[in-house]
mmCIF file of C-alpha atoms in Angstrom:
data_model
loop_
_atom_site.group_PDB
_atom_site.id
_atom_site.type_symbol
_atom_site.label_atom_id
_atom_site.label_comp_id
_atom_site.label_asym_id
_atom_site.label_seq_id
_atom_site.Cartn_x
_atom_site.Cartn_y
_atom_site.Cartn_z
ATOM 1 C CA UNK A 268 -10.931 -14.077 -3.449
ATOM 2 C CA UNK A 269 -8.945 -10.858 -3.799
ATOM 3 C CA UNK A 270 -7.726 -8.581 -1.026
ATOM 4 C CA UNK A 271 -6.989 -4.870 -1.155
ATOM 5 C CA UNK A 272 -3.620 -3.757 0.234
ATOM 6 C CA UNK A 273 -2.623 -0.107 0.281
ATOM 7 C CA UNK A 274 0.401 1.975 1.172
ATOM 8 C CA UNK A 275 -1.360 5.335 1.695
ATOM 9 C CA UNK A 276 1.798 7.297 2.407
ATOM 10 C CA UNK A 277 3.259 6.188 -0.914
ATOM 11 C CA UNK A 278 0.042 6.441 -2.906
ATOM 12 C CA UNK A 279 0.080 2.730 -3.779
ATOM 13 C CA UNK A 280 -2.863 0.347 -3.917
ATOM 14 C CA UNK A 281 -2.909 -3.322 -4.885
ATOM 15 C CA UNK A 282 -5.758 -5.720 -5.501
ATOM 16 C CA UNK A 283 -4.212 -9.069 -4.596
ATOM 17 C CA UNK A 284 -5.478 -12.480 -5.600
ATOM 18 C CA UNK A 285 -3.662 -15.355 -3.914
ATOM 19 C CA UNK A 286 -4.370 -17.633 -6.868
ATOM 20 C CA UNK A 287 -1.774 -17.352 -9.647
ATOM 21 C CA UNK A 288 -3.615 -19.670 -12.056
ATOM 22 C CA UNK A 289 -5.803 -22.777 -12.126
ATOM 23 C CA UNK A 290 -5.266 -26.108 -13.845
ATOM 24 C CA UNK A 291 -8.325 -28.315 -14.185
ATOM 25 C CA UNK A 292 -9.955 -26.647 -11.207
ATOM 26 C CA UNK A 293 -6.814 -26.937 -9.063
ATOM 27 C CA UNK A 294 -5.606 -23.569 -7.797
ATOM 28 C CA UNK A 295 -1.909 -22.781 -7.872
ATOM 29 C CA UNK A 296 -1.087 -20.041 -5.375
ATOM 30 C CA UNK A 297 1.433 -17.236 -5.744
ATOM 31 C CA UNK A 298 2.957 -18.314 -2.421
ATOM 32 C CA UNK A 299 4.081 -21.608 -3.953
ATOM 33 C CA UNK A 300 5.071 -19.997 -7.244
ATOM 34 C CA UNK A 301 7.358 -17.512 -5.494
ATOM 35 C CA UNK A 302 8.942 -20.176 -3.306
ATOM 36 C CA UNK A 303 9.601 -22.273 -6.430
ATOM 37 C CA UNK A 304 11.102 -19.266 -8.242
ATOM 38 C CA UNK A 305 13.334 -18.475 -5.275
ATOM 39 C CA UNK A 306 14.478 -22.089 -5.107
ATOM 40 C CA UNK A 307 15.267 -22.272 -8.836
ATOM 41 C CA UNK A 308 17.213 -18.989 -8.826
ATOM 42 C CA UNK A 309 19.100 -20.117 -5.718
ATOM 43 C CA UNK A 310 20.091 -23.365 -7.394
ATOM 44 C CA UNK A 311 21.038 -21.568 -10.608
ATOM 45 C CA UNK A 312 23.404 -19.272 -8.699
ATOM 46 C CA UNK A 313 24.908 -22.143 -6.739
ATOM 47 C CA UNK A 314 25.589 -24.211 -9.854
ATOM 48 C CA UNK A 315 26.997 -21.187 -11.674
ATOM 49 C CA UNK A 316 29.513 -20.362 -8.955
ATOM 50 C CA UNK A 317 30.145 -23.699 -7.223
ATOM 51 C CA UNK A 318 33.558 -24.261 -8.827
ATOM 52 C CA UNK A 319 34.761 -20.949 -7.371
ATOM 53 C CA UNK A 320 34.255 -22.520 -3.942
ATOM 54 C CA UNK A 321 35.868 -25.831 -4.811
ATOM 55 C CA UNK A 322 32.541 -27.667 -5.147
ATOM 56 C CA UNK A 323 31.886 -30.013 -8.074
ATOM 57 C CA UNK A 324 28.645 -29.089 -9.839
ATOM 58 C CA UNK A 325 27.635 -32.671 -10.650
ATOM 59 C CA UNK A 326 28.154 -33.783 -7.063
ATOM 60 C CA UNK A 327 26.084 -30.848 -5.879
ATOM 61 C CA UNK A 328 22.944 -31.937 -7.752
ATOM 62 C CA UNK A 329 22.056 -34.723 -5.317
ATOM 63 C CA UNK A 330 22.577 -32.737 -2.135
ATOM 64 C CA UNK A 331 20.714 -29.723 -3.564
ATOM 65 C CA UNK A 332 17.671 -31.788 -4.520
ATOM 66 C CA UNK A 333 17.564 -33.751 -1.249
ATOM 67 C CA UNK A 334 18.228 -30.643 0.840
ATOM 68 C CA UNK A 335 15.494 -28.640 -0.913
ATOM 69 C CA UNK A 336 12.829 -31.303 -0.400
ATOM 70 C CA UNK A 337 13.771 -32.039 3.209
ATOM 71 C CA UNK A 338 14.184 -28.329 3.887
ATOM 72 C CA UNK A 339 10.587 -27.568 2.912
ATOM 73 C CA UNK A 340 9.312 -30.502 4.992
ATOM 74 C CA UNK A 341 11.327 -29.423 8.048
ATOM 75 C CA UNK A 342 10.292 -25.794 7.613
ATOM 76 C CA UNK A 343 6.654 -26.926 7.884
ATOM 77 C CA UNK A 344 7.328 -29.215 10.851
ATOM 78 C CA UNK A 345 9.119 -26.391 12.653
ATOM 79 C CA UNK A 346 6.184 -24.062 12.018
ATOM 80 C CA UNK A 347 3.623 -26.605 13.221
ATOM 81 C CA UNK A 348 5.566 -27.380 16.421
ATOM 82 C CA UNK A 349 6.016 -23.709 17.340
ATOM 83 C CA UNK A 350 2.694 -22.358 16.065
ATOM 84 C CA UNK A 351 0.178 -21.114 18.623
ATOM 85 C CA UNK A 352 -2.641 -22.195 16.308
ATOM 86 C CA UNK A 353 -4.316 -25.588 16.501
ATOM 87 C CA UNK A 354 -4.401 -28.058 13.634
ATOM 88 C CA UNK A 355 -7.573 -30.103 13.404
ATOM 89 C CA UNK A 356 -6.380 -32.795 11.011
ATOM 90 C CA UNK A 357 -3.335 -34.267 9.341
ATOM 91 C CA UNK A 358 -4.324 -32.411 6.173
ATOM 92 C CA UNK A 359 -4.102 -29.100 8.041
ATOM 93 C CA UNK A 360 -0.607 -30.064 9.151
ATOM 94 C CA UNK A 361 0.698 -30.876 5.667
ATOM 95 C CA UNK A 362 -1.206 -28.198 3.732
ATOM 96 C CA UNK A 363 1.285 -25.410 3.086
ATOM 97 C CA UNK A 364 -0.616 -23.728 0.266
ATOM 98 C CA UNK A 365 -1.988 -21.096 2.620
ATOM 99 C CA UNK A 366 1.398 -20.303 4.136
ATOM 100 C CA UNK A 367 3.146 -21.535 7.226
ATOM 101 C CA UNK A 368 6.826 -22.287 6.592
ATOM 102 C CA UNK A 369 9.492 -21.337 9.135
ATOM 103 C CA UNK A 370 12.800 -20.515 7.470
ATOM 104 C CA UNK A 371 14.847 -21.651 10.474
ATOM 105 C CA UNK A 372 13.464 -25.170 10.142
ATOM 106 C CA UNK A 373 14.479 -25.220 6.491
ATOM 107 C CA UNK A 374 17.965 -23.890 7.177
ATOM 108 C CA UNK A 375 18.556 -26.382 9.987
ATOM 109 C CA UNK A 376 17.608 -29.338 7.790
ATOM 110 C CA UNK A 377 19.572 -28.004 4.826
ATOM 111 C CA UNK A 378 22.720 -27.759 6.972
ATOM 112 C CA UNK A 379 22.172 -31.240 8.446
ATOM 113 C CA UNK A 380 21.665 -32.682 4.949
ATOM 114 C CA UNK A 381 24.867 -31.085 3.673
ATOM 115 C CA UNK A 382 26.804 -32.270 6.743
ATOM 116 C CA UNK A 383 25.680 -35.883 6.301
ATOM 117 C CA UNK A 384 26.264 -35.813 2.546
ATOM 118 C CA UNK A 385 29.748 -34.348 2.887
ATOM 119 C CA UNK A 386 30.625 -36.865 5.594
ATOM 120 C CA UNK A 387 29.554 -39.797 3.409
ATOM 121 C CA UNK A 388 31.108 -38.459 0.190
ATOM 122 C CA UNK A 389 34.185 -37.033 1.935
ATOM 123 C CA UNK A 390 33.553 -33.537 0.640
ATOM 124 C CA UNK A 391 34.296 -30.205 2.301
ATOM 125 C CA UNK A 392 31.263 -29.200 4.382
ATOM 126 C CA UNK A 393 32.406 -25.565 4.642
ATOM 127 C CA UNK A 394 32.818 -25.172 0.889
ATOM 128 C CA UNK A 395 29.273 -26.435 0.315
ATOM 129 C CA UNK A 396 27.674 -24.145 2.877
ATOM 130 C CA UNK A 397 29.749 -21.175 1.722
ATOM 131 C CA UNK A 398 28.222 -21.306 -1.759
ATOM 132 C CA UNK A 399 24.858 -22.534 -0.474
ATOM 133 C CA UNK A 400 24.226 -19.542 1.787
ATOM 134 C CA UNK A 401 23.930 -17.286 -1.276
ATOM 135 C CA UNK A 402 21.033 -19.456 -2.375
ATOM 136 C CA UNK A 403 19.426 -19.063 1.037
ATOM 137 C CA UNK A 404 19.556 -15.283 0.756
ATOM 138 C CA UNK A 405 18.127 -15.367 -2.779
ATOM 139 C CA UNK A 406 15.340 -17.759 -1.806
ATOM 140 C CA UNK A 407 14.429 -15.815 1.340
ATOM 141 C CA UNK A 408 14.414 -12.452 -0.461
ATOM 142 C CA UNK A 409 11.994 -13.730 -3.098
ATOM 143 C CA UNK A 410 9.956 -16.000 -0.809
ATOM 144 C CA UNK A 411 9.061 -13.120 1.531
ATOM 145 C CA UNK A 412 6.907 -11.656 -1.237
ATOM 146 C CA UNK A 413 4.702 -14.699 -0.823
ATOM 147 C CA UNK A 414 3.921 -13.281 2.611
ATOM 148 C CA UNK A 415 2.867 -10.040 0.940
ATOM 149 C CA UNK A 416 0.482 -11.930 -1.350
ATOM 150 C CA UNK A 417 -0.960 -13.752 1.657
ATOM 151 C CA UNK A 418 -1.062 -10.488 3.664
ATOM 152 C CA UNK A 419 0.917 -11.986 6.528
ATOM 153 C CA UNK A 420 4.251 -11.606 8.332
ATOM 154 C CA UNK A 421 3.598 -7.931 9.044
ATOM 155 C CA UNK A 422 4.507 -5.902 12.106
ATOM 156 C CA UNK A 423 2.843 -3.684 14.687
ATOM 157 C CA UNK A 424 1.056 -0.394 14.194
ATOM 158 C CA UNK A 425 2.846 2.580 12.666
ATOM 159 C CA UNK A 426 2.157 5.883 10.939
ATOM 160 C CA UNK A 427 5.361 5.841 8.872
ATOM 161 C CA UNK A 428 4.995 6.812 5.203
ATOM 162 C CA UNK A 429 5.508 3.212 4.067
ATOM 163 C CA UNK A 430 2.826 1.810 6.411
ATOM 164 C CA UNK A 431 0.739 -1.027 4.990
ATOM 165 C CA UNK A 432 -3.034 -1.133 5.335
ATOM 166 C CA UNK A 433 -5.700 -3.681 4.505
ATOM 167 C CA UNK A 434 -9.165 -4.642 5.798
ATOM 168 C CA UNK A 435 -7.854 -8.170 6.372
ATOM 169 C CA UNK A 436 -5.078 -6.764 8.578
ATOM 170 C CA UNK A 437 -7.573 -4.736 10.602
ATOM 171 C CA UNK A 438 -9.812 -7.777 11.037
ATOM 172 C CA UNK A 439 -6.973 -10.084 12.051
ATOM 173 C CA UNK A 440 -5.527 -7.659 14.587
ATOM 174 C CA UNK A 441 -8.973 -7.046 16.037
ATOM 175 C CA UNK A 442 -9.557 -10.803 16.269
ATOM 176 C CA UNK A 443 -6.258 -11.255 18.126
ATOM 177 C CA UNK A 444 -7.130 -8.461 20.546
ATOM 178 C CA UNK A 445 -4.152 -6.370 19.443
ATOM 179 C CA UNK A 446 -6.127 -3.172 18.797
ATOM 180 C CA UNK A 447 -6.846 -0.785 21.652
ATOM 181 C CA UNK A 448 -10.218 0.356 20.361
ATOM 182 C CA UNK A 449 -12.634 0.462 17.456
ATOM 183 C CA UNK A 450 -11.152 3.857 16.566
ATOM 184 C CA UNK A 451 -7.787 2.235 15.819
ATOM 185 C CA UNK A 452 -9.576 -0.378 13.716
ATOM 186 C CA UNK A 453 -11.213 2.403 11.723
ATOM 187 C CA UNK A 454 -7.893 4.228 11.397
ATOM 188 C CA UNK A 455 -6.415 1.195 9.654
ATOM 189 C CA UNK A 456 -9.382 1.119 7.283
ATOM 190 C CA UNK A 457 -8.968 4.851 6.651
ATOM 191 C CA UNK A 458 -5.238 4.483 6.069
ATOM 192 C CA UNK A 459 -4.117 6.944 8.741
ATOM 193 C CA UNK A 460 -2.591 4.075 10.700
ATOM 194 C CA UNK A 461 -1.019 0.965 9.236
ATOM 195 C CA UNK A 462 1.447 -1.774 10.097
ATOM 196 C CA UNK A 463 5.138 -2.285 9.455
ATOM 197 C CA UNK A 464 5.672 -4.272 6.205
ATOM 198 C CA UNK A 465 8.193 -6.531 7.914
ATOM 199 C CA UNK A 466 8.133 -8.954 4.995
ATOM 200 C CA UNK A 467 9.646 -6.094 2.943
ATOM 201 C CA UNK A 468 12.213 -5.265 5.613
ATOM 202 C CA UNK A 469 13.464 -8.831 5.633
ATOM 203 C CA UNK A 470 13.478 -9.122 1.853
ATOM 204 C CA UNK A 471 15.591 -5.973 1.528
ATOM 205 C CA UNK A 472 17.865 -7.129 4.352
ATOM 206 C CA UNK A 473 18.513 -10.363 2.466
ATOM 207 C CA UNK A 474 19.204 -8.507 -0.803
ATOM 208 C CA UNK A 475 21.721 -6.266 0.962
ATOM 209 C CA UNK A 476 23.283 -9.267 2.650
ATOM 210 C CA UNK A 477 23.626 -11.028 -0.702
ATOM 211 C CA UNK A 478 25.427 -8.016 -2.206
ATOM 212 C CA UNK A 479 27.772 -7.709 0.780
ATOM 213 C CA UNK A 480 28.662 -11.412 0.740
ATOM 214 C CA UNK A 481 29.352 -11.287 -3.012
ATOM 215 C CA UNK A 482 31.759 -8.406 -2.372
ATOM 216 C CA UNK A 483 33.313 -10.327 0.521
ATOM 217 C CA UNK A 484 33.933 -13.370 -1.689
ATOM 218 C CA UNK A 485 35.523 -11.212 -4.377
ATOM 219 C CA UNK A 486 38.110 -10.043 -1.862
ATOM 220 C CA UNK A 487 38.950 -13.654 -1.214
ATOM 221 C CA UNK A 488 37.886 -15.936 1.623
ATOM 222 C CA UNK A 489 40.197 -15.846 4.628
ATOM 223 C CA UNK A 490 39.123 -19.359 5.604
ATOM 224 C CA UNK A 491 36.601 -22.016 4.554
ATOM 225 C CA UNK A 492 33.253 -21.270 6.162
ATOM 226 C CA UNK A 493 33.777 -17.515 6.325
ATOM 227 C CA UNK A 494 30.903 -16.739 3.952
ATOM 228 C CA UNK A 495 28.457 -19.062 5.719
ATOM 229 C CA UNK A 496 29.304 -17.759 9.182
ATOM 230 C CA UNK A 497 28.968 -14.203 7.876
ATOM 231 C CA UNK A 498 25.511 -15.141 6.555
ATOM 232 C CA UNK A 499 24.517 -16.562 9.941
ATOM 233 C CA UNK A 500 25.625 -13.365 11.684
ATOM 234 C CA UNK A 501 24.044 -11.019 9.119
ATOM 235 C CA UNK A 502 20.698 -12.776 8.879
ATOM 236 C CA UNK A 503 20.558 -13.491 12.596
ATOM 237 C CA UNK A 504 20.989 -9.830 13.584
ATOM 238 C CA UNK A 505 18.488 -8.611 11.008
ATOM 239 C CA UNK A 506 15.916 -11.247 11.854
ATOM 240 C CA UNK A 507 16.269 -10.589 15.594
ATOM 241 C CA UNK A 508 15.377 -6.924 15.050
ATOM 242 C CA UNK A 509 12.600 -7.555 12.511
ATOM 243 C CA UNK A 510 11.084 -10.415 14.526
ATOM 244 C CA UNK A 511 10.613 -8.034 17.438
ATOM 245 C CA UNK A 512 8.288 -5.951 15.249
ATOM 246 C CA UNK A 513 6.059 -8.792 14.091
ATOM 247 C CA UNK A 514 2.627 -9.665 15.434
ATOM 248 C CA UNK A 515 2.670 -13.315 14.303
ATOM 249 C CA UNK A 516 5.900 -14.588 15.814
ATOM 250 C CA UNK A 517 6.397 -18.227 16.698
ATOM 251 C CA UNK A 518 7.227 -18.925 20.336
ATOM 252 C CA UNK A 519 9.093 -21.750 22.013
ATOM 253 C CA UNK A 520 6.352 -24.160 23.109
ATOM 254 C CA UNK A 521 3.983 -21.625 24.619
ATOM 255 C CA UNK A 522 6.651 -19.526 26.371
ATOM 256 C CA UNK A 523 7.174 -15.799 25.818
ATOM 257 C CA UNK A 524 10.456 -16.418 23.988
ATOM 258 C CA UNK A 525 10.306 -15.815 20.241
ATOM 259 C CA UNK A 526 11.931 -18.563 18.205
#
């Protein structure tokens, strides 16, 4: 089923269908397609530049594959543990086709996987994560557009020119009790009021971070781990600001503290 999303201030309108294509009656969603594309491009970049960071490409294959699989699993587990929504069955817990992956869970598991691998194989942990963080930025920048397709990960109300509007947004905000009145609900439908496209903010923040870290590497690393720690600082600051705008944040076990 398609959904209409508009950016009235920019004169843009999109008719979005979450289904990319079907195979034998099985629907393949854009959300999964974009995550897969982000993952493949991230791996391609890492393999292309790994020798510049003192990482052997052949040795990187195993840790990349294991880290990617475990990262997706942990991203889902993180989301389920912190989500305010209930899950009625095990299938609801494992079904990620409708969305519901928390990037922090994926990053945590990826780092743990690299740490264990490097310990066992006696490789440099910092070299691996230095080149790997570029892949994280690429994957996150592309993956956020899956949130756009699902019409999720948006922020609070705004009248800025790049505001995003959709009937599904109006209905969801009304259902959560986040709209002051029926007039505000109608304003979203009319396009005079919209929400912050925070998925776009984060995607652009990741693109900018990628460019800056490429330039930083070209100047030469001052120490092993510099690129990764710069990524942590850059993404952390941006996410902290953007997360404060969102209406669907995850919270630490029912507290008022955003994860």
